mmCIF file of C-alpha atoms in Angstrom:
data_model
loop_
_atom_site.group_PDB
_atom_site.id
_atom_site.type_symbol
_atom_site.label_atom_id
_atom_site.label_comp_id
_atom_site.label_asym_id
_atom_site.label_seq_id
_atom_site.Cartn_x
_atom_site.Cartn_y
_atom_site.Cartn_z
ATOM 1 C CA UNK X 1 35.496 10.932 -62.832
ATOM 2 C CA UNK X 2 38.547 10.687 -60.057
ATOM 3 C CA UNK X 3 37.154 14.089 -58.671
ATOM 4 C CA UNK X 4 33.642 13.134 -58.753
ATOM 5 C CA UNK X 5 34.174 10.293 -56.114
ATOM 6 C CA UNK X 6 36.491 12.357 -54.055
ATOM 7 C CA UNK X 7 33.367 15.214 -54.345
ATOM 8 C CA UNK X 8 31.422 12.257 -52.996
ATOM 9 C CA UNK X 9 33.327 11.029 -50.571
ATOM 10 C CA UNK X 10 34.266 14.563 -48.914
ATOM 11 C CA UNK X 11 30.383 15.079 -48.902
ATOM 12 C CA UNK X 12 29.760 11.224 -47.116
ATOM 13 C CA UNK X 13 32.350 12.667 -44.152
ATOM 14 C CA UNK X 14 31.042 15.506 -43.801
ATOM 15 C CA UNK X 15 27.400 14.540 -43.100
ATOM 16 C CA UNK X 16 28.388 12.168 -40.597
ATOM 17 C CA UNK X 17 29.867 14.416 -38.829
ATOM 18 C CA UNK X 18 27.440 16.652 -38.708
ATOM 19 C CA UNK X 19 24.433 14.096 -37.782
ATOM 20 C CA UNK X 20 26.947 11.714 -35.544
ATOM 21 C CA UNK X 21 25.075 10.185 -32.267
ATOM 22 C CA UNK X 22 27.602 7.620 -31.183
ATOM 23 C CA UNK X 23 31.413 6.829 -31.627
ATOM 24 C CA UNK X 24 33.126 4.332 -30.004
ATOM 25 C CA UNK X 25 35.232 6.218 -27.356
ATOM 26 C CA UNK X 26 38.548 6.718 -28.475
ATOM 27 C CA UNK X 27 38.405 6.532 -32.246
ATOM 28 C CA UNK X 28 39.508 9.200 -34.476
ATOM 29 C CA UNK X 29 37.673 11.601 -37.132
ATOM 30 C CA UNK X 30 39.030 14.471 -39.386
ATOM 31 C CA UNK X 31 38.718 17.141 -37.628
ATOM 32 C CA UNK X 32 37.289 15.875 -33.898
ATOM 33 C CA UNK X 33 37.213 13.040 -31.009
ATOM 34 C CA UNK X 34 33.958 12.277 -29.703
ATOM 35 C CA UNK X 35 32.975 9.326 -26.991
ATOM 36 C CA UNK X 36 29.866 8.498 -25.673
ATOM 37 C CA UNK X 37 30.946 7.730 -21.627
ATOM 38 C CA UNK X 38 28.251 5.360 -20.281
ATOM 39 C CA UNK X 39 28.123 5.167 -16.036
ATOM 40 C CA UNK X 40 26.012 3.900 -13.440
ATOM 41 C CA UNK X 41 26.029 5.850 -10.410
ATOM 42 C CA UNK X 42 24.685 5.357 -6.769
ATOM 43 C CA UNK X 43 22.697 8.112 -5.111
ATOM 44 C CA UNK X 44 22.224 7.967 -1.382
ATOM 45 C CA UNK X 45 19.330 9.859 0.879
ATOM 46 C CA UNK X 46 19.904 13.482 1.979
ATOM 47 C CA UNK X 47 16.948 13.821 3.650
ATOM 48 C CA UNK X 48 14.051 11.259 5.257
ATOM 49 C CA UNK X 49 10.463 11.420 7.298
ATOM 50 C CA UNK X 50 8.001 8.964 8.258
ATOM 51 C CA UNK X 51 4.733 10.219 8.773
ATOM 52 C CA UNK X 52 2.018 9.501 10.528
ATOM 53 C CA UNK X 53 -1.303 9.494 10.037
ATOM 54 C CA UNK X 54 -3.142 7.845 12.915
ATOM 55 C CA UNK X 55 -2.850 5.288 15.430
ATOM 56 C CA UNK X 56 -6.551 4.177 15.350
ATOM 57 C CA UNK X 57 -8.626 4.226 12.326
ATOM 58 C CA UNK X 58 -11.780 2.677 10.577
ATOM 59 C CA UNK X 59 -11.519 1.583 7.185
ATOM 60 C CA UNK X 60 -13.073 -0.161 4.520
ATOM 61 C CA UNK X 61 -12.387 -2.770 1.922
ATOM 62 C CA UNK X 62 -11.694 -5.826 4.031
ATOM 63 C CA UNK X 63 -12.848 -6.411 7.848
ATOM 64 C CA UNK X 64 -9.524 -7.276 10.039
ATOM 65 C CA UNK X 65 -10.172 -8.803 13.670
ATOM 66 C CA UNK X 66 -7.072 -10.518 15.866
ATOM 67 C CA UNK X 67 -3.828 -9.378 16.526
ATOM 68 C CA UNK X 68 -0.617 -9.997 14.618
ATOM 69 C CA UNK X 69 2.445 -8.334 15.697
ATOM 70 C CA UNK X 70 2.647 -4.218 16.477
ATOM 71 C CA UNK X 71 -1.258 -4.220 15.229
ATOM 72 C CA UNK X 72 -4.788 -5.307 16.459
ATOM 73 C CA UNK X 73 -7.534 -4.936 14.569
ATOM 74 C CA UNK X 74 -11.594 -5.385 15.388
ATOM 75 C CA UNK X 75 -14.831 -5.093 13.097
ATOM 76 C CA UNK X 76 -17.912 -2.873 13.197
ATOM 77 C CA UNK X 77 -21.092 -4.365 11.713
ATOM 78 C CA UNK X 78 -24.515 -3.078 11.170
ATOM 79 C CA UNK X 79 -27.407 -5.547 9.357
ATOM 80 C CA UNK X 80 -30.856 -3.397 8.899
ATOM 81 C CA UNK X 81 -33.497 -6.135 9.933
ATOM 82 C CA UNK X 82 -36.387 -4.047 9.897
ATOM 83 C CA UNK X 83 -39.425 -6.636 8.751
ATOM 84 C CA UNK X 84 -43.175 -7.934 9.235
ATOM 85 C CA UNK X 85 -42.375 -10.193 11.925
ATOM 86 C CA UNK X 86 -42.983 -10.484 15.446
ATOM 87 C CA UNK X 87 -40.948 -13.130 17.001
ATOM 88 C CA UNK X 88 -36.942 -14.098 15.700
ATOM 89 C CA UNK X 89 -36.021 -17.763 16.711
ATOM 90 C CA UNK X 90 -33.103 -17.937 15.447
ATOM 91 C CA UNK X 91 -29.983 -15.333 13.822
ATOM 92 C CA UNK X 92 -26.552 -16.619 12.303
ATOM 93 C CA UNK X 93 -24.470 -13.850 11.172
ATOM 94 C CA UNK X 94 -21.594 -15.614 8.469
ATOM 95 C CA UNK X 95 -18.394 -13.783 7.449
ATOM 96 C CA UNK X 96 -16.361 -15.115 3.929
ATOM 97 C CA UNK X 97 -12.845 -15.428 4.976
ATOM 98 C CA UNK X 98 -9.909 -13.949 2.775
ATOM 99 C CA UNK X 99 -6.676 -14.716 4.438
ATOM 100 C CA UNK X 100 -5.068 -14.501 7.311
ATOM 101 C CA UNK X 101 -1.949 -12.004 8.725
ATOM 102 C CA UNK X 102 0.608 -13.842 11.016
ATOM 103 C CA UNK X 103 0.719 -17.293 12.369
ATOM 104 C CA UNK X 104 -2.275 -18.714 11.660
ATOM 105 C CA UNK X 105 -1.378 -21.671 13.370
ATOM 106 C CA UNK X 106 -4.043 -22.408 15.614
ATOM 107 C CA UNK X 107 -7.847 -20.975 16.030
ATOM 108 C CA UNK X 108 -8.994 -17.926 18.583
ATOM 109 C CA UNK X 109 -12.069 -17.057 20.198
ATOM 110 C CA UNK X 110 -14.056 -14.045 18.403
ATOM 111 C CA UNK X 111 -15.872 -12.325 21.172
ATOM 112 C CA UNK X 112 -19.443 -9.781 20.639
ATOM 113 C CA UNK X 113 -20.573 -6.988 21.826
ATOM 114 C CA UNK X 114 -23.512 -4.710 21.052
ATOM 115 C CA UNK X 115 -22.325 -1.002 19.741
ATOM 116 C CA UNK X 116 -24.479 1.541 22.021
ATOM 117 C CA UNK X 117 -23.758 5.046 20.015
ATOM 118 C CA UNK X 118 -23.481 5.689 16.056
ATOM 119 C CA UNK X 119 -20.471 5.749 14.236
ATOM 120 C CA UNK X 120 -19.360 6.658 10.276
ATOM 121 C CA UNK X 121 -17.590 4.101 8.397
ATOM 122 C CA UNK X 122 -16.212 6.389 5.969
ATOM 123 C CA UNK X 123 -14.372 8.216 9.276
ATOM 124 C CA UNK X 124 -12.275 7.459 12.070
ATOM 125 C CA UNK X 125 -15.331 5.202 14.320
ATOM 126 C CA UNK X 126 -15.727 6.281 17.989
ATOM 127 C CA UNK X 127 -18.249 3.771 19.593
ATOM 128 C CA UNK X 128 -19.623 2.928 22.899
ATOM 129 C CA UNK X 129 -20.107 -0.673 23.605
ATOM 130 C CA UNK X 130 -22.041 -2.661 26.137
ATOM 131 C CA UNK X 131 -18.920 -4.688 27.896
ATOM 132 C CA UNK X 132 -21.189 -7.558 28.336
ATOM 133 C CA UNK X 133 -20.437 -10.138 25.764
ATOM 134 C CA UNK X 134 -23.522 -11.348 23.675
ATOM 135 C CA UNK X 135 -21.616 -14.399 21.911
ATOM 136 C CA UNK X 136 -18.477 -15.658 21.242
ATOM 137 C CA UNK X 137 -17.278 -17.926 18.003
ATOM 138 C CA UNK X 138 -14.296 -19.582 17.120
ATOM 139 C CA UNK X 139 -12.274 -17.678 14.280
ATOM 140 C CA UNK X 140 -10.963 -20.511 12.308
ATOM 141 C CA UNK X 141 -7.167 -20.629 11.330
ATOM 142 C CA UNK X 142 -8.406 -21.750 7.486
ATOM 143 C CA UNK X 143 -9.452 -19.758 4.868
ATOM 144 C CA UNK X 144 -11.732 -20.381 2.155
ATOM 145 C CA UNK X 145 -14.870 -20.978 4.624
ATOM 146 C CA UNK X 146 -17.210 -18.876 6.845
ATOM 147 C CA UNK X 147 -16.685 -17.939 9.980
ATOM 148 C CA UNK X 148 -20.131 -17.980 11.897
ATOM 149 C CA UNK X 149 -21.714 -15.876 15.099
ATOM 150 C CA UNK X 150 -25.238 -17.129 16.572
ATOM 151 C CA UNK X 151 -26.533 -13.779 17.662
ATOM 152 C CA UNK X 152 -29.068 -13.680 20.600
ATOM 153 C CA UNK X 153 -32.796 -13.880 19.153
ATOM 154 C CA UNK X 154 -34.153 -10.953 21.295
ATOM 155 C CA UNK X 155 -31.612 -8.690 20.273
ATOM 156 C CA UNK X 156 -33.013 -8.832 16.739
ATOM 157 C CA UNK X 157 -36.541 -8.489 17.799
ATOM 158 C CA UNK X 158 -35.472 -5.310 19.704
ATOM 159 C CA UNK X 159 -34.014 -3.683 16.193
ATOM 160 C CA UNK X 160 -36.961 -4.724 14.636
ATOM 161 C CA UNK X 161 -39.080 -3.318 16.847
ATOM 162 C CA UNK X 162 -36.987 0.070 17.575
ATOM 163 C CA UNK X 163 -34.761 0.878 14.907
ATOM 164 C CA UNK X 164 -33.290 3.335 16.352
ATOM 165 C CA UNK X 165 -31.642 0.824 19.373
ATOM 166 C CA UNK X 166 -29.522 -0.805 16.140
ATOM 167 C CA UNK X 167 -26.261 0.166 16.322
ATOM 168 C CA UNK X 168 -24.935 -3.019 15.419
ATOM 169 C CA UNK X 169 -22.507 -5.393 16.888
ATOM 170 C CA UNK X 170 -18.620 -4.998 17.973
ATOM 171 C CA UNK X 171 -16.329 -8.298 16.839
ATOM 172 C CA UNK X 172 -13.396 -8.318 19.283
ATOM 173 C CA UNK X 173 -11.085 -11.541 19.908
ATOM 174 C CA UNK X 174 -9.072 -12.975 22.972
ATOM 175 C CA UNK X 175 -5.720 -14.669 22.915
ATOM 176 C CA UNK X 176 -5.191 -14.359 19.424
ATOM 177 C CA UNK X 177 -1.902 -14.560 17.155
ATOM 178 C CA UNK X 178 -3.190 -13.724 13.404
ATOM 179 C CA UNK X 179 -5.002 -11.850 11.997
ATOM 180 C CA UNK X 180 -8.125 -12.690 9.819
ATOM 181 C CA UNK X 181 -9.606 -11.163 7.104
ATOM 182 C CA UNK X 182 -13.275 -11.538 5.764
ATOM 183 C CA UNK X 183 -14.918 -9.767 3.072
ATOM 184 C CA UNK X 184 -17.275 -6.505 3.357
ATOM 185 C CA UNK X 185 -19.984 -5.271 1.691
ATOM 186 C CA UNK X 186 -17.706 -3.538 -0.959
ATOM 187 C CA UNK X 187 -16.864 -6.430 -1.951
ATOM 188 C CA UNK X 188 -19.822 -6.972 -3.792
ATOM 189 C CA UNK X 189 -19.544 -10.627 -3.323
ATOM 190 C CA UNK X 190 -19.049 -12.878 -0.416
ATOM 191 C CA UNK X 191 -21.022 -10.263 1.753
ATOM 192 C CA UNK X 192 -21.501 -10.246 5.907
ATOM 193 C CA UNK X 193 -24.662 -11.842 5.779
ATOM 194 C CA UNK X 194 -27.424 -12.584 8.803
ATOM 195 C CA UNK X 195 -29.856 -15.202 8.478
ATOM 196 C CA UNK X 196 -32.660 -15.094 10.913
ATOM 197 C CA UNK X 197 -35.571 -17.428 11.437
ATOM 198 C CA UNK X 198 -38.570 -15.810 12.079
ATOM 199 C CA UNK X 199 -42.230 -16.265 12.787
ATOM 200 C CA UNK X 200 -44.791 -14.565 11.482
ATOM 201 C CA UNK X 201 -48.623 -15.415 12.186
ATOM 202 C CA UNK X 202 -47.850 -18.971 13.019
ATOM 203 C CA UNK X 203 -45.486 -19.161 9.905
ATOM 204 C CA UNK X 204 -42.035 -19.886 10.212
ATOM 205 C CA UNK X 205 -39.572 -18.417 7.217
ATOM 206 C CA UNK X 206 -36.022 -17.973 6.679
ATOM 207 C CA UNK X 207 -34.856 -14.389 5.846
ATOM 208 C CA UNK X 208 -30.872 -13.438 4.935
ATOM 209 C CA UNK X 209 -30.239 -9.859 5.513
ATOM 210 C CA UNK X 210 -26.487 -8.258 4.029
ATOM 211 C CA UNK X 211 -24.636 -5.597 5.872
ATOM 212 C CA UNK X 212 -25.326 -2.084 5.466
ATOM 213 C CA UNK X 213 -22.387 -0.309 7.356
ATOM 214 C CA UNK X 214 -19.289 -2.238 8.371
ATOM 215 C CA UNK X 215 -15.569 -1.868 8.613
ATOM 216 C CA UNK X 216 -12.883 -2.097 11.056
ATOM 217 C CA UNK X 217 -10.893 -0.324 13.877
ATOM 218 C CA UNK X 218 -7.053 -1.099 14.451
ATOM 219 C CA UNK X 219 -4.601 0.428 16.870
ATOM 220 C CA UNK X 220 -0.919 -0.101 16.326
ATOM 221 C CA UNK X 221 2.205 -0.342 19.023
ATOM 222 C CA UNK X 222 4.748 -0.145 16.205
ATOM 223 C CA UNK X 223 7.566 2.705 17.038
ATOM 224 C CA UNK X 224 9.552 3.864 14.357
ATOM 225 C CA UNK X 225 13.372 3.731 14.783
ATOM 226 C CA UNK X 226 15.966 5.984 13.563
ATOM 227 C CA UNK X 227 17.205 5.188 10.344
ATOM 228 C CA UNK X 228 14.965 3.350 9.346
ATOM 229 C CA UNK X 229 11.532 4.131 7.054
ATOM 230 C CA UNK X 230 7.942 2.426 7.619
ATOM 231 C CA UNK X 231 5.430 1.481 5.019
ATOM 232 C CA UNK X 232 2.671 -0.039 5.837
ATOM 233 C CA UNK X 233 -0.667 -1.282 4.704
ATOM 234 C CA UNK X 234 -3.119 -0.166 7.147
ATOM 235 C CA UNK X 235 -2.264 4.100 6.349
ATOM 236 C CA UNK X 236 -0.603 4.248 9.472
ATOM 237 C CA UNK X 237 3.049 4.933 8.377
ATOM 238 C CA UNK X 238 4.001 6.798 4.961
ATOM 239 C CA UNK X 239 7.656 7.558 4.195
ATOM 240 C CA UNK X 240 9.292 10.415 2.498
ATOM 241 C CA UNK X 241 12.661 10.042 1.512
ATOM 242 C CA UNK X 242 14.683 13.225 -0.803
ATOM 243 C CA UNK X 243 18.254 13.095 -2.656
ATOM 244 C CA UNK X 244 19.381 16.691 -2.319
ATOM 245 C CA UNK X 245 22.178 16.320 -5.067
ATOM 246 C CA UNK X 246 21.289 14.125 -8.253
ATOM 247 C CA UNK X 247 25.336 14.592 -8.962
ATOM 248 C CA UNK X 248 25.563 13.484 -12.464
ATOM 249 C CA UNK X 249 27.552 15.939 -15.599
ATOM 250 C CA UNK X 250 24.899 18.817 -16.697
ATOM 251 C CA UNK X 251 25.241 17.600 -20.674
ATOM 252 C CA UNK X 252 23.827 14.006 -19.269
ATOM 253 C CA UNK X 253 21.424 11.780 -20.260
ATOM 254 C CA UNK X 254 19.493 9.561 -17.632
ATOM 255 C CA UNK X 255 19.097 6.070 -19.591
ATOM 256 C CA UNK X 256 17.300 4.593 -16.455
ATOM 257 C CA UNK X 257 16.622 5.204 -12.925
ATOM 258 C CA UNK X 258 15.984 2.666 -10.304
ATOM 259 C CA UNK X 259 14.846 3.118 -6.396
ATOM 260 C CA UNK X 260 16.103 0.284 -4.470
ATOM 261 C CA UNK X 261 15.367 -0.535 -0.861
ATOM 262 C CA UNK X 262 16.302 -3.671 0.935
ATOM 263 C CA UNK X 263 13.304 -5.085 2.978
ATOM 264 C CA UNK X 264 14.410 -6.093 7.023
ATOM 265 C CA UNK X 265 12.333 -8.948 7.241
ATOM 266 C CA UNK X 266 12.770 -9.530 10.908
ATOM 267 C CA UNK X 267 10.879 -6.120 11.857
ATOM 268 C CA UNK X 268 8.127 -6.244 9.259
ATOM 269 C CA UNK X 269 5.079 -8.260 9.068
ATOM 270 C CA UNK X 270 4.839 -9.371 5.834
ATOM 271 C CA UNK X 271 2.037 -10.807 3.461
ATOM 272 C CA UNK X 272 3.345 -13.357 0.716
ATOM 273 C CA UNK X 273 0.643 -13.189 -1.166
ATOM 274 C CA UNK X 274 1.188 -10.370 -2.883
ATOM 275 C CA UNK X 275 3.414 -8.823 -5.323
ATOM 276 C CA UNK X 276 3.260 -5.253 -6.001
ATOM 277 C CA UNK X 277 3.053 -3.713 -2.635
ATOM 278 C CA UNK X 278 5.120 -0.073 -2.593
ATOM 279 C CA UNK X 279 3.987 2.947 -4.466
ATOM 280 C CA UNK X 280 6.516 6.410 -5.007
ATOM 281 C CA UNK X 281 5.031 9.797 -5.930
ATOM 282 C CA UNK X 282 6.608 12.796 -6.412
ATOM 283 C CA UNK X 283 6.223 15.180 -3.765
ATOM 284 C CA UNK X 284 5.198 19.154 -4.779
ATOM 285 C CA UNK X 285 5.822 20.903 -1.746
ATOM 286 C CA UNK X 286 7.985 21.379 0.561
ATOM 287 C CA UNK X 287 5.963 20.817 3.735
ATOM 288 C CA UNK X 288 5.961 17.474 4.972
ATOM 289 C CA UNK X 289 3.120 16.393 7.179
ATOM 290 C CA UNK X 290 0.171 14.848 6.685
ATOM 291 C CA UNK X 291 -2.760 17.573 6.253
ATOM 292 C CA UNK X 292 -0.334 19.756 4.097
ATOM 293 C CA UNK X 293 1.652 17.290 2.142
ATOM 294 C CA UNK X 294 1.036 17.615 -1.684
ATOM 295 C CA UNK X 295 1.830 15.012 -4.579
ATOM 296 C CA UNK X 296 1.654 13.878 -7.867
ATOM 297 C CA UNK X 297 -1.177 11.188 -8.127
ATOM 298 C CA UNK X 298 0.168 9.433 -10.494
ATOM 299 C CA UNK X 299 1.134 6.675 -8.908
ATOM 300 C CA UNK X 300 5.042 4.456 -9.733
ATOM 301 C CA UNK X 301 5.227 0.858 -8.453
ATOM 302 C CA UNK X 302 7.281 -1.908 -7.548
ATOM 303 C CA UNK X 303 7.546 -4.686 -10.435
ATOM 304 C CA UNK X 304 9.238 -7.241 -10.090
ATOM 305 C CA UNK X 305 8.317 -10.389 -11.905
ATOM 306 C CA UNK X 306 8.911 -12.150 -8.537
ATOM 307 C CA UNK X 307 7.844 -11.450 -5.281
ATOM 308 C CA UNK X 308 9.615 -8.865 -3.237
ATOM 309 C CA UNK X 309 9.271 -10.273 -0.560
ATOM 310 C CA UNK X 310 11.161 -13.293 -1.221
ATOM 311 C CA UNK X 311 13.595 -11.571 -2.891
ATOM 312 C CA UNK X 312 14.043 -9.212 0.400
ATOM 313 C CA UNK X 313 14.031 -5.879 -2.358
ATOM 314 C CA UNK X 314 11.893 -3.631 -3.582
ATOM 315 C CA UNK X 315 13.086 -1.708 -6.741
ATOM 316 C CA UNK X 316 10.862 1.307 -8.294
ATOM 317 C CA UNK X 317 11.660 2.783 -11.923
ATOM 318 C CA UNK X 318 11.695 6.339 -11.504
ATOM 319 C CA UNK X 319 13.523 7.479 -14.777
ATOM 320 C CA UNK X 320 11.053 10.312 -15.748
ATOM 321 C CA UNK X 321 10.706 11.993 -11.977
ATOM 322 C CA UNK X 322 14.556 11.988 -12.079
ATOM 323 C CA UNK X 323 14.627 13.176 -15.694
ATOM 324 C CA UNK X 324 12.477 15.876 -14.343
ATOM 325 C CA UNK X 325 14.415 16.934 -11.650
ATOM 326 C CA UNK X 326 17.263 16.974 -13.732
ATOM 327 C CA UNK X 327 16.353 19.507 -16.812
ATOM 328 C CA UNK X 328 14.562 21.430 -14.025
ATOM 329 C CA UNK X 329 11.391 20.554 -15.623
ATOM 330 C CA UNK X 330 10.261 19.842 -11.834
ATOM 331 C CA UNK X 331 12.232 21.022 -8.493
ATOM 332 C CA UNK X 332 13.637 18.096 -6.454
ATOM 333 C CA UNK X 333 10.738 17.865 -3.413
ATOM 334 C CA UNK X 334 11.359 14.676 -2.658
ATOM 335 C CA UNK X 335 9.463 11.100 -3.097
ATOM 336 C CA UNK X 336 6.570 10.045 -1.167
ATOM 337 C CA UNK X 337 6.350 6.423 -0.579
ATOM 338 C CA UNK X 338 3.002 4.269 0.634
ATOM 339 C CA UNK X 339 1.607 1.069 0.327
ATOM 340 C CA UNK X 340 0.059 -0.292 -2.694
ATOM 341 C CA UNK X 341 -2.831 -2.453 -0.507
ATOM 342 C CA UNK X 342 -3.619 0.609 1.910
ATOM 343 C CA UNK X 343 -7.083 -0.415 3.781
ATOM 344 C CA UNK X 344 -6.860 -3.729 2.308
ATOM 345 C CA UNK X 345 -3.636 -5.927 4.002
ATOM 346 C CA UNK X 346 -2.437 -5.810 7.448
ATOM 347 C CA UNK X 347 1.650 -5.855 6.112
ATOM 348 C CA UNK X 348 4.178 -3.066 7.392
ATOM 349 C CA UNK X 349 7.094 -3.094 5.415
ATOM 350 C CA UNK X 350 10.671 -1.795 7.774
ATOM 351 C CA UNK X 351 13.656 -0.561 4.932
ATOM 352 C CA UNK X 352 16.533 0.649 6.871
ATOM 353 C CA UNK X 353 18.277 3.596 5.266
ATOM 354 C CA UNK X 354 22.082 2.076 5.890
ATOM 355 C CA UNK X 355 23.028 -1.555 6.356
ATOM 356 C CA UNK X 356 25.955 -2.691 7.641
ATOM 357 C CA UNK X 357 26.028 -5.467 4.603
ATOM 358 C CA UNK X 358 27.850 -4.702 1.171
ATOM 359 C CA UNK X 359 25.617 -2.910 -1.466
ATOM 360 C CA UNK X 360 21.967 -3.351 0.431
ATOM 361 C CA UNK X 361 21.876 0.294 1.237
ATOM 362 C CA UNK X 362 18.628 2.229 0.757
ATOM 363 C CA UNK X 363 20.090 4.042 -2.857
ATOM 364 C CA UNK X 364 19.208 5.826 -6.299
ATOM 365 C CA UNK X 365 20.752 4.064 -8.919
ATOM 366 C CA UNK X 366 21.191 6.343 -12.169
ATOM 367 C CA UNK X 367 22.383 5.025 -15.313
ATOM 368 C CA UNK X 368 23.078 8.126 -17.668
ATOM 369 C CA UNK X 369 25.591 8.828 -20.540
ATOM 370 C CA UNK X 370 27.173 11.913 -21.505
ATOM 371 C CA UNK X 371 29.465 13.162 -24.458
ATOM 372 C CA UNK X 372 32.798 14.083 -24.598
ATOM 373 C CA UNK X 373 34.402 16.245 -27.347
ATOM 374 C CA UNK X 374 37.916 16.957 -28.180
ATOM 375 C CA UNK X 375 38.278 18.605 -31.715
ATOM 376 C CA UNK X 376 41.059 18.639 -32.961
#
């Protein structure tokens, strides 16, 4: 019997050591030391690029007019009115607000124009405009209302009556601080709507027509500086940034990987209501500029339970790129970083690559282990 439990027991030590995954650092075995070594190291940027794409652009989603900051922003709107009337007495064209960019502190004064030339909303619009100013409005400070813009009667009559002389209308501003945004026609709801009052053989009627073309044109002053990367919302500025050298032991495992950049909130021009605002991708190639660029679409945010704004930090889980790069599953292009909200917000988001402040530089943080044998 005493040599059937020491058969037993010689077996029990022998398959744990064969199938061991974790000792305690340090602690002895027949035969062998082996510790698990846990460490979280900081990775900083090799390599960085901003590019950009344009610094004029139509888009659509949401229609931007005012000015806020580096960017100002107008709207292109087309209503097809064609109908069996003769005379318009009166037209109202409404926009449904959906926030505002900057210090909305105080109204401006929304000024219209009539487009002369066509344009493509799905492209970068170049229009012609007739300077002369058909109406102006007041673009309220508040959202949650509409905005509205009595066009001149005739002017309706005339697309009625030649179709081909609609172009639509040009929403500009003057003296403004913030910029608002109203809802388009992709919206689905809440549409740019006209209503004209019309007269039709000594009948008088009320007719709402909904946009059939609209979005907006922005330009932007904003300069990159160096050191610094630019994100921001309107597809102007994308950022690149690479680590050359991963540095962690061959034999590793990467537990976690985190991108962390520290917002400067004095340079950017921020939107608070929203939460997950940075996307990273990584990059396939190494050309970087914007027609030759590739990337992986699938898409890693920011998410935070909290607001990232508040909390002046964006931090991005990138375990499986890095575990990629790594095992040389994937070669080490780079990351590609953009905005979550692109077409949609007005926000440009400034992450300097070094701070002068302990621990808020622009970094990789890798949390791998590793073993370590010694036998014995």
């Amino acid at each position: 019997m005493k040599y059937l439990y020491l058969t037993i027991g010689l077996m029990l030590c022998v398959s744990l050591y064969c199938t061991d995954n974790r000792i305690v650092s340090g602690s002895n075995f027949p035969f062998r030391n082996v510790s698990e070594i846990v460490y979280t190291s900081a990775i900083y940027p090799t390599k960085s690029e901003i590019l950009e794409y344009h610094k004029e652009v139509g888009k659509q989603g949401r229609l931007l007019v005012g000015k806020a900051k580096d960017y100002t922003s107008s709207i292109l709107l087309r209503f097809d009115v064609q109908g069996s009337y003769t005379k318009v007495k009166s037209a109202v064209v409404s926009l449904d607000s959906y926030s505002t960019v900057g210090d909305a502190s105080s109204s401006f004064e929304g000024v219209v124009y009539r487009i002369t030339s066509n344009w493509n909303e799905w492209e970068t619009p170049d229009v012609t405009y007739d300077p002369v100013e058909i109406a102006t409005f007041t673009v309220d400070a508040t959202v949650g209302k509409r905005d509205s813009i009595e066009i001149p009667p005739g002017i309706v009559e005339e697309w009625n009556t030649d179709s081909t002389s609609n172009y639509g209308i040009l929403i500009s501003f003057r003296n403004a601080n913030f910029i608002k945004r109203y809802y388009s026609y992709e919206s689905r709801t809440s549409l740019p709507e006209l209503k004209i009052t019309v007269e039709n053989k000594g009948e008088e009627k009320t007719e709402w027509k909904y946009s059939t073309m609209d979005t907006y044109l922005y330009t932007s002053s904003a300069v990159p500086k160096e050191g610094e990367l630019i994100i921001d919302d309107l597809s102007i500025y994308r950022s690149i940034i690479k680590f050359d050298s991963i540095g962690i032991p061959e034999n590793a495992t990467i537990n976690k990987a985190v991108l962390e950049m520290y917002l400067k909130t004095e340079e950017s021009q921020l939107i608070k209501s929203n939460k997950d605002m940075i996307y990273a991708m990584r990059i396939k190639n190494d050309l970087w500029t914007p027609d030759e660029l590739e990337y992986e679409t699938k898409m890693l945010r920011n998410q935070q339970s909290s607001n990232f704004i508040d909390d002046e930090i964006v931090r991005i889980n990138i375990t499986g790129i890095t575990q990629q790069w790594t095992t040389k599953m994937e070669e080490n292009h780079g990351l590609l970083l953009m905005s979550a909200n692109e077409a949609l917000n007005a926000g440009k988001y400034v992450f300097p690559l070094d701070s002068l402040v302990q621990g808020k530089r622009f970094k990789l943080l890798i949390n791998y282990s590793y073993r370590s044998e010694e036998h014995t």
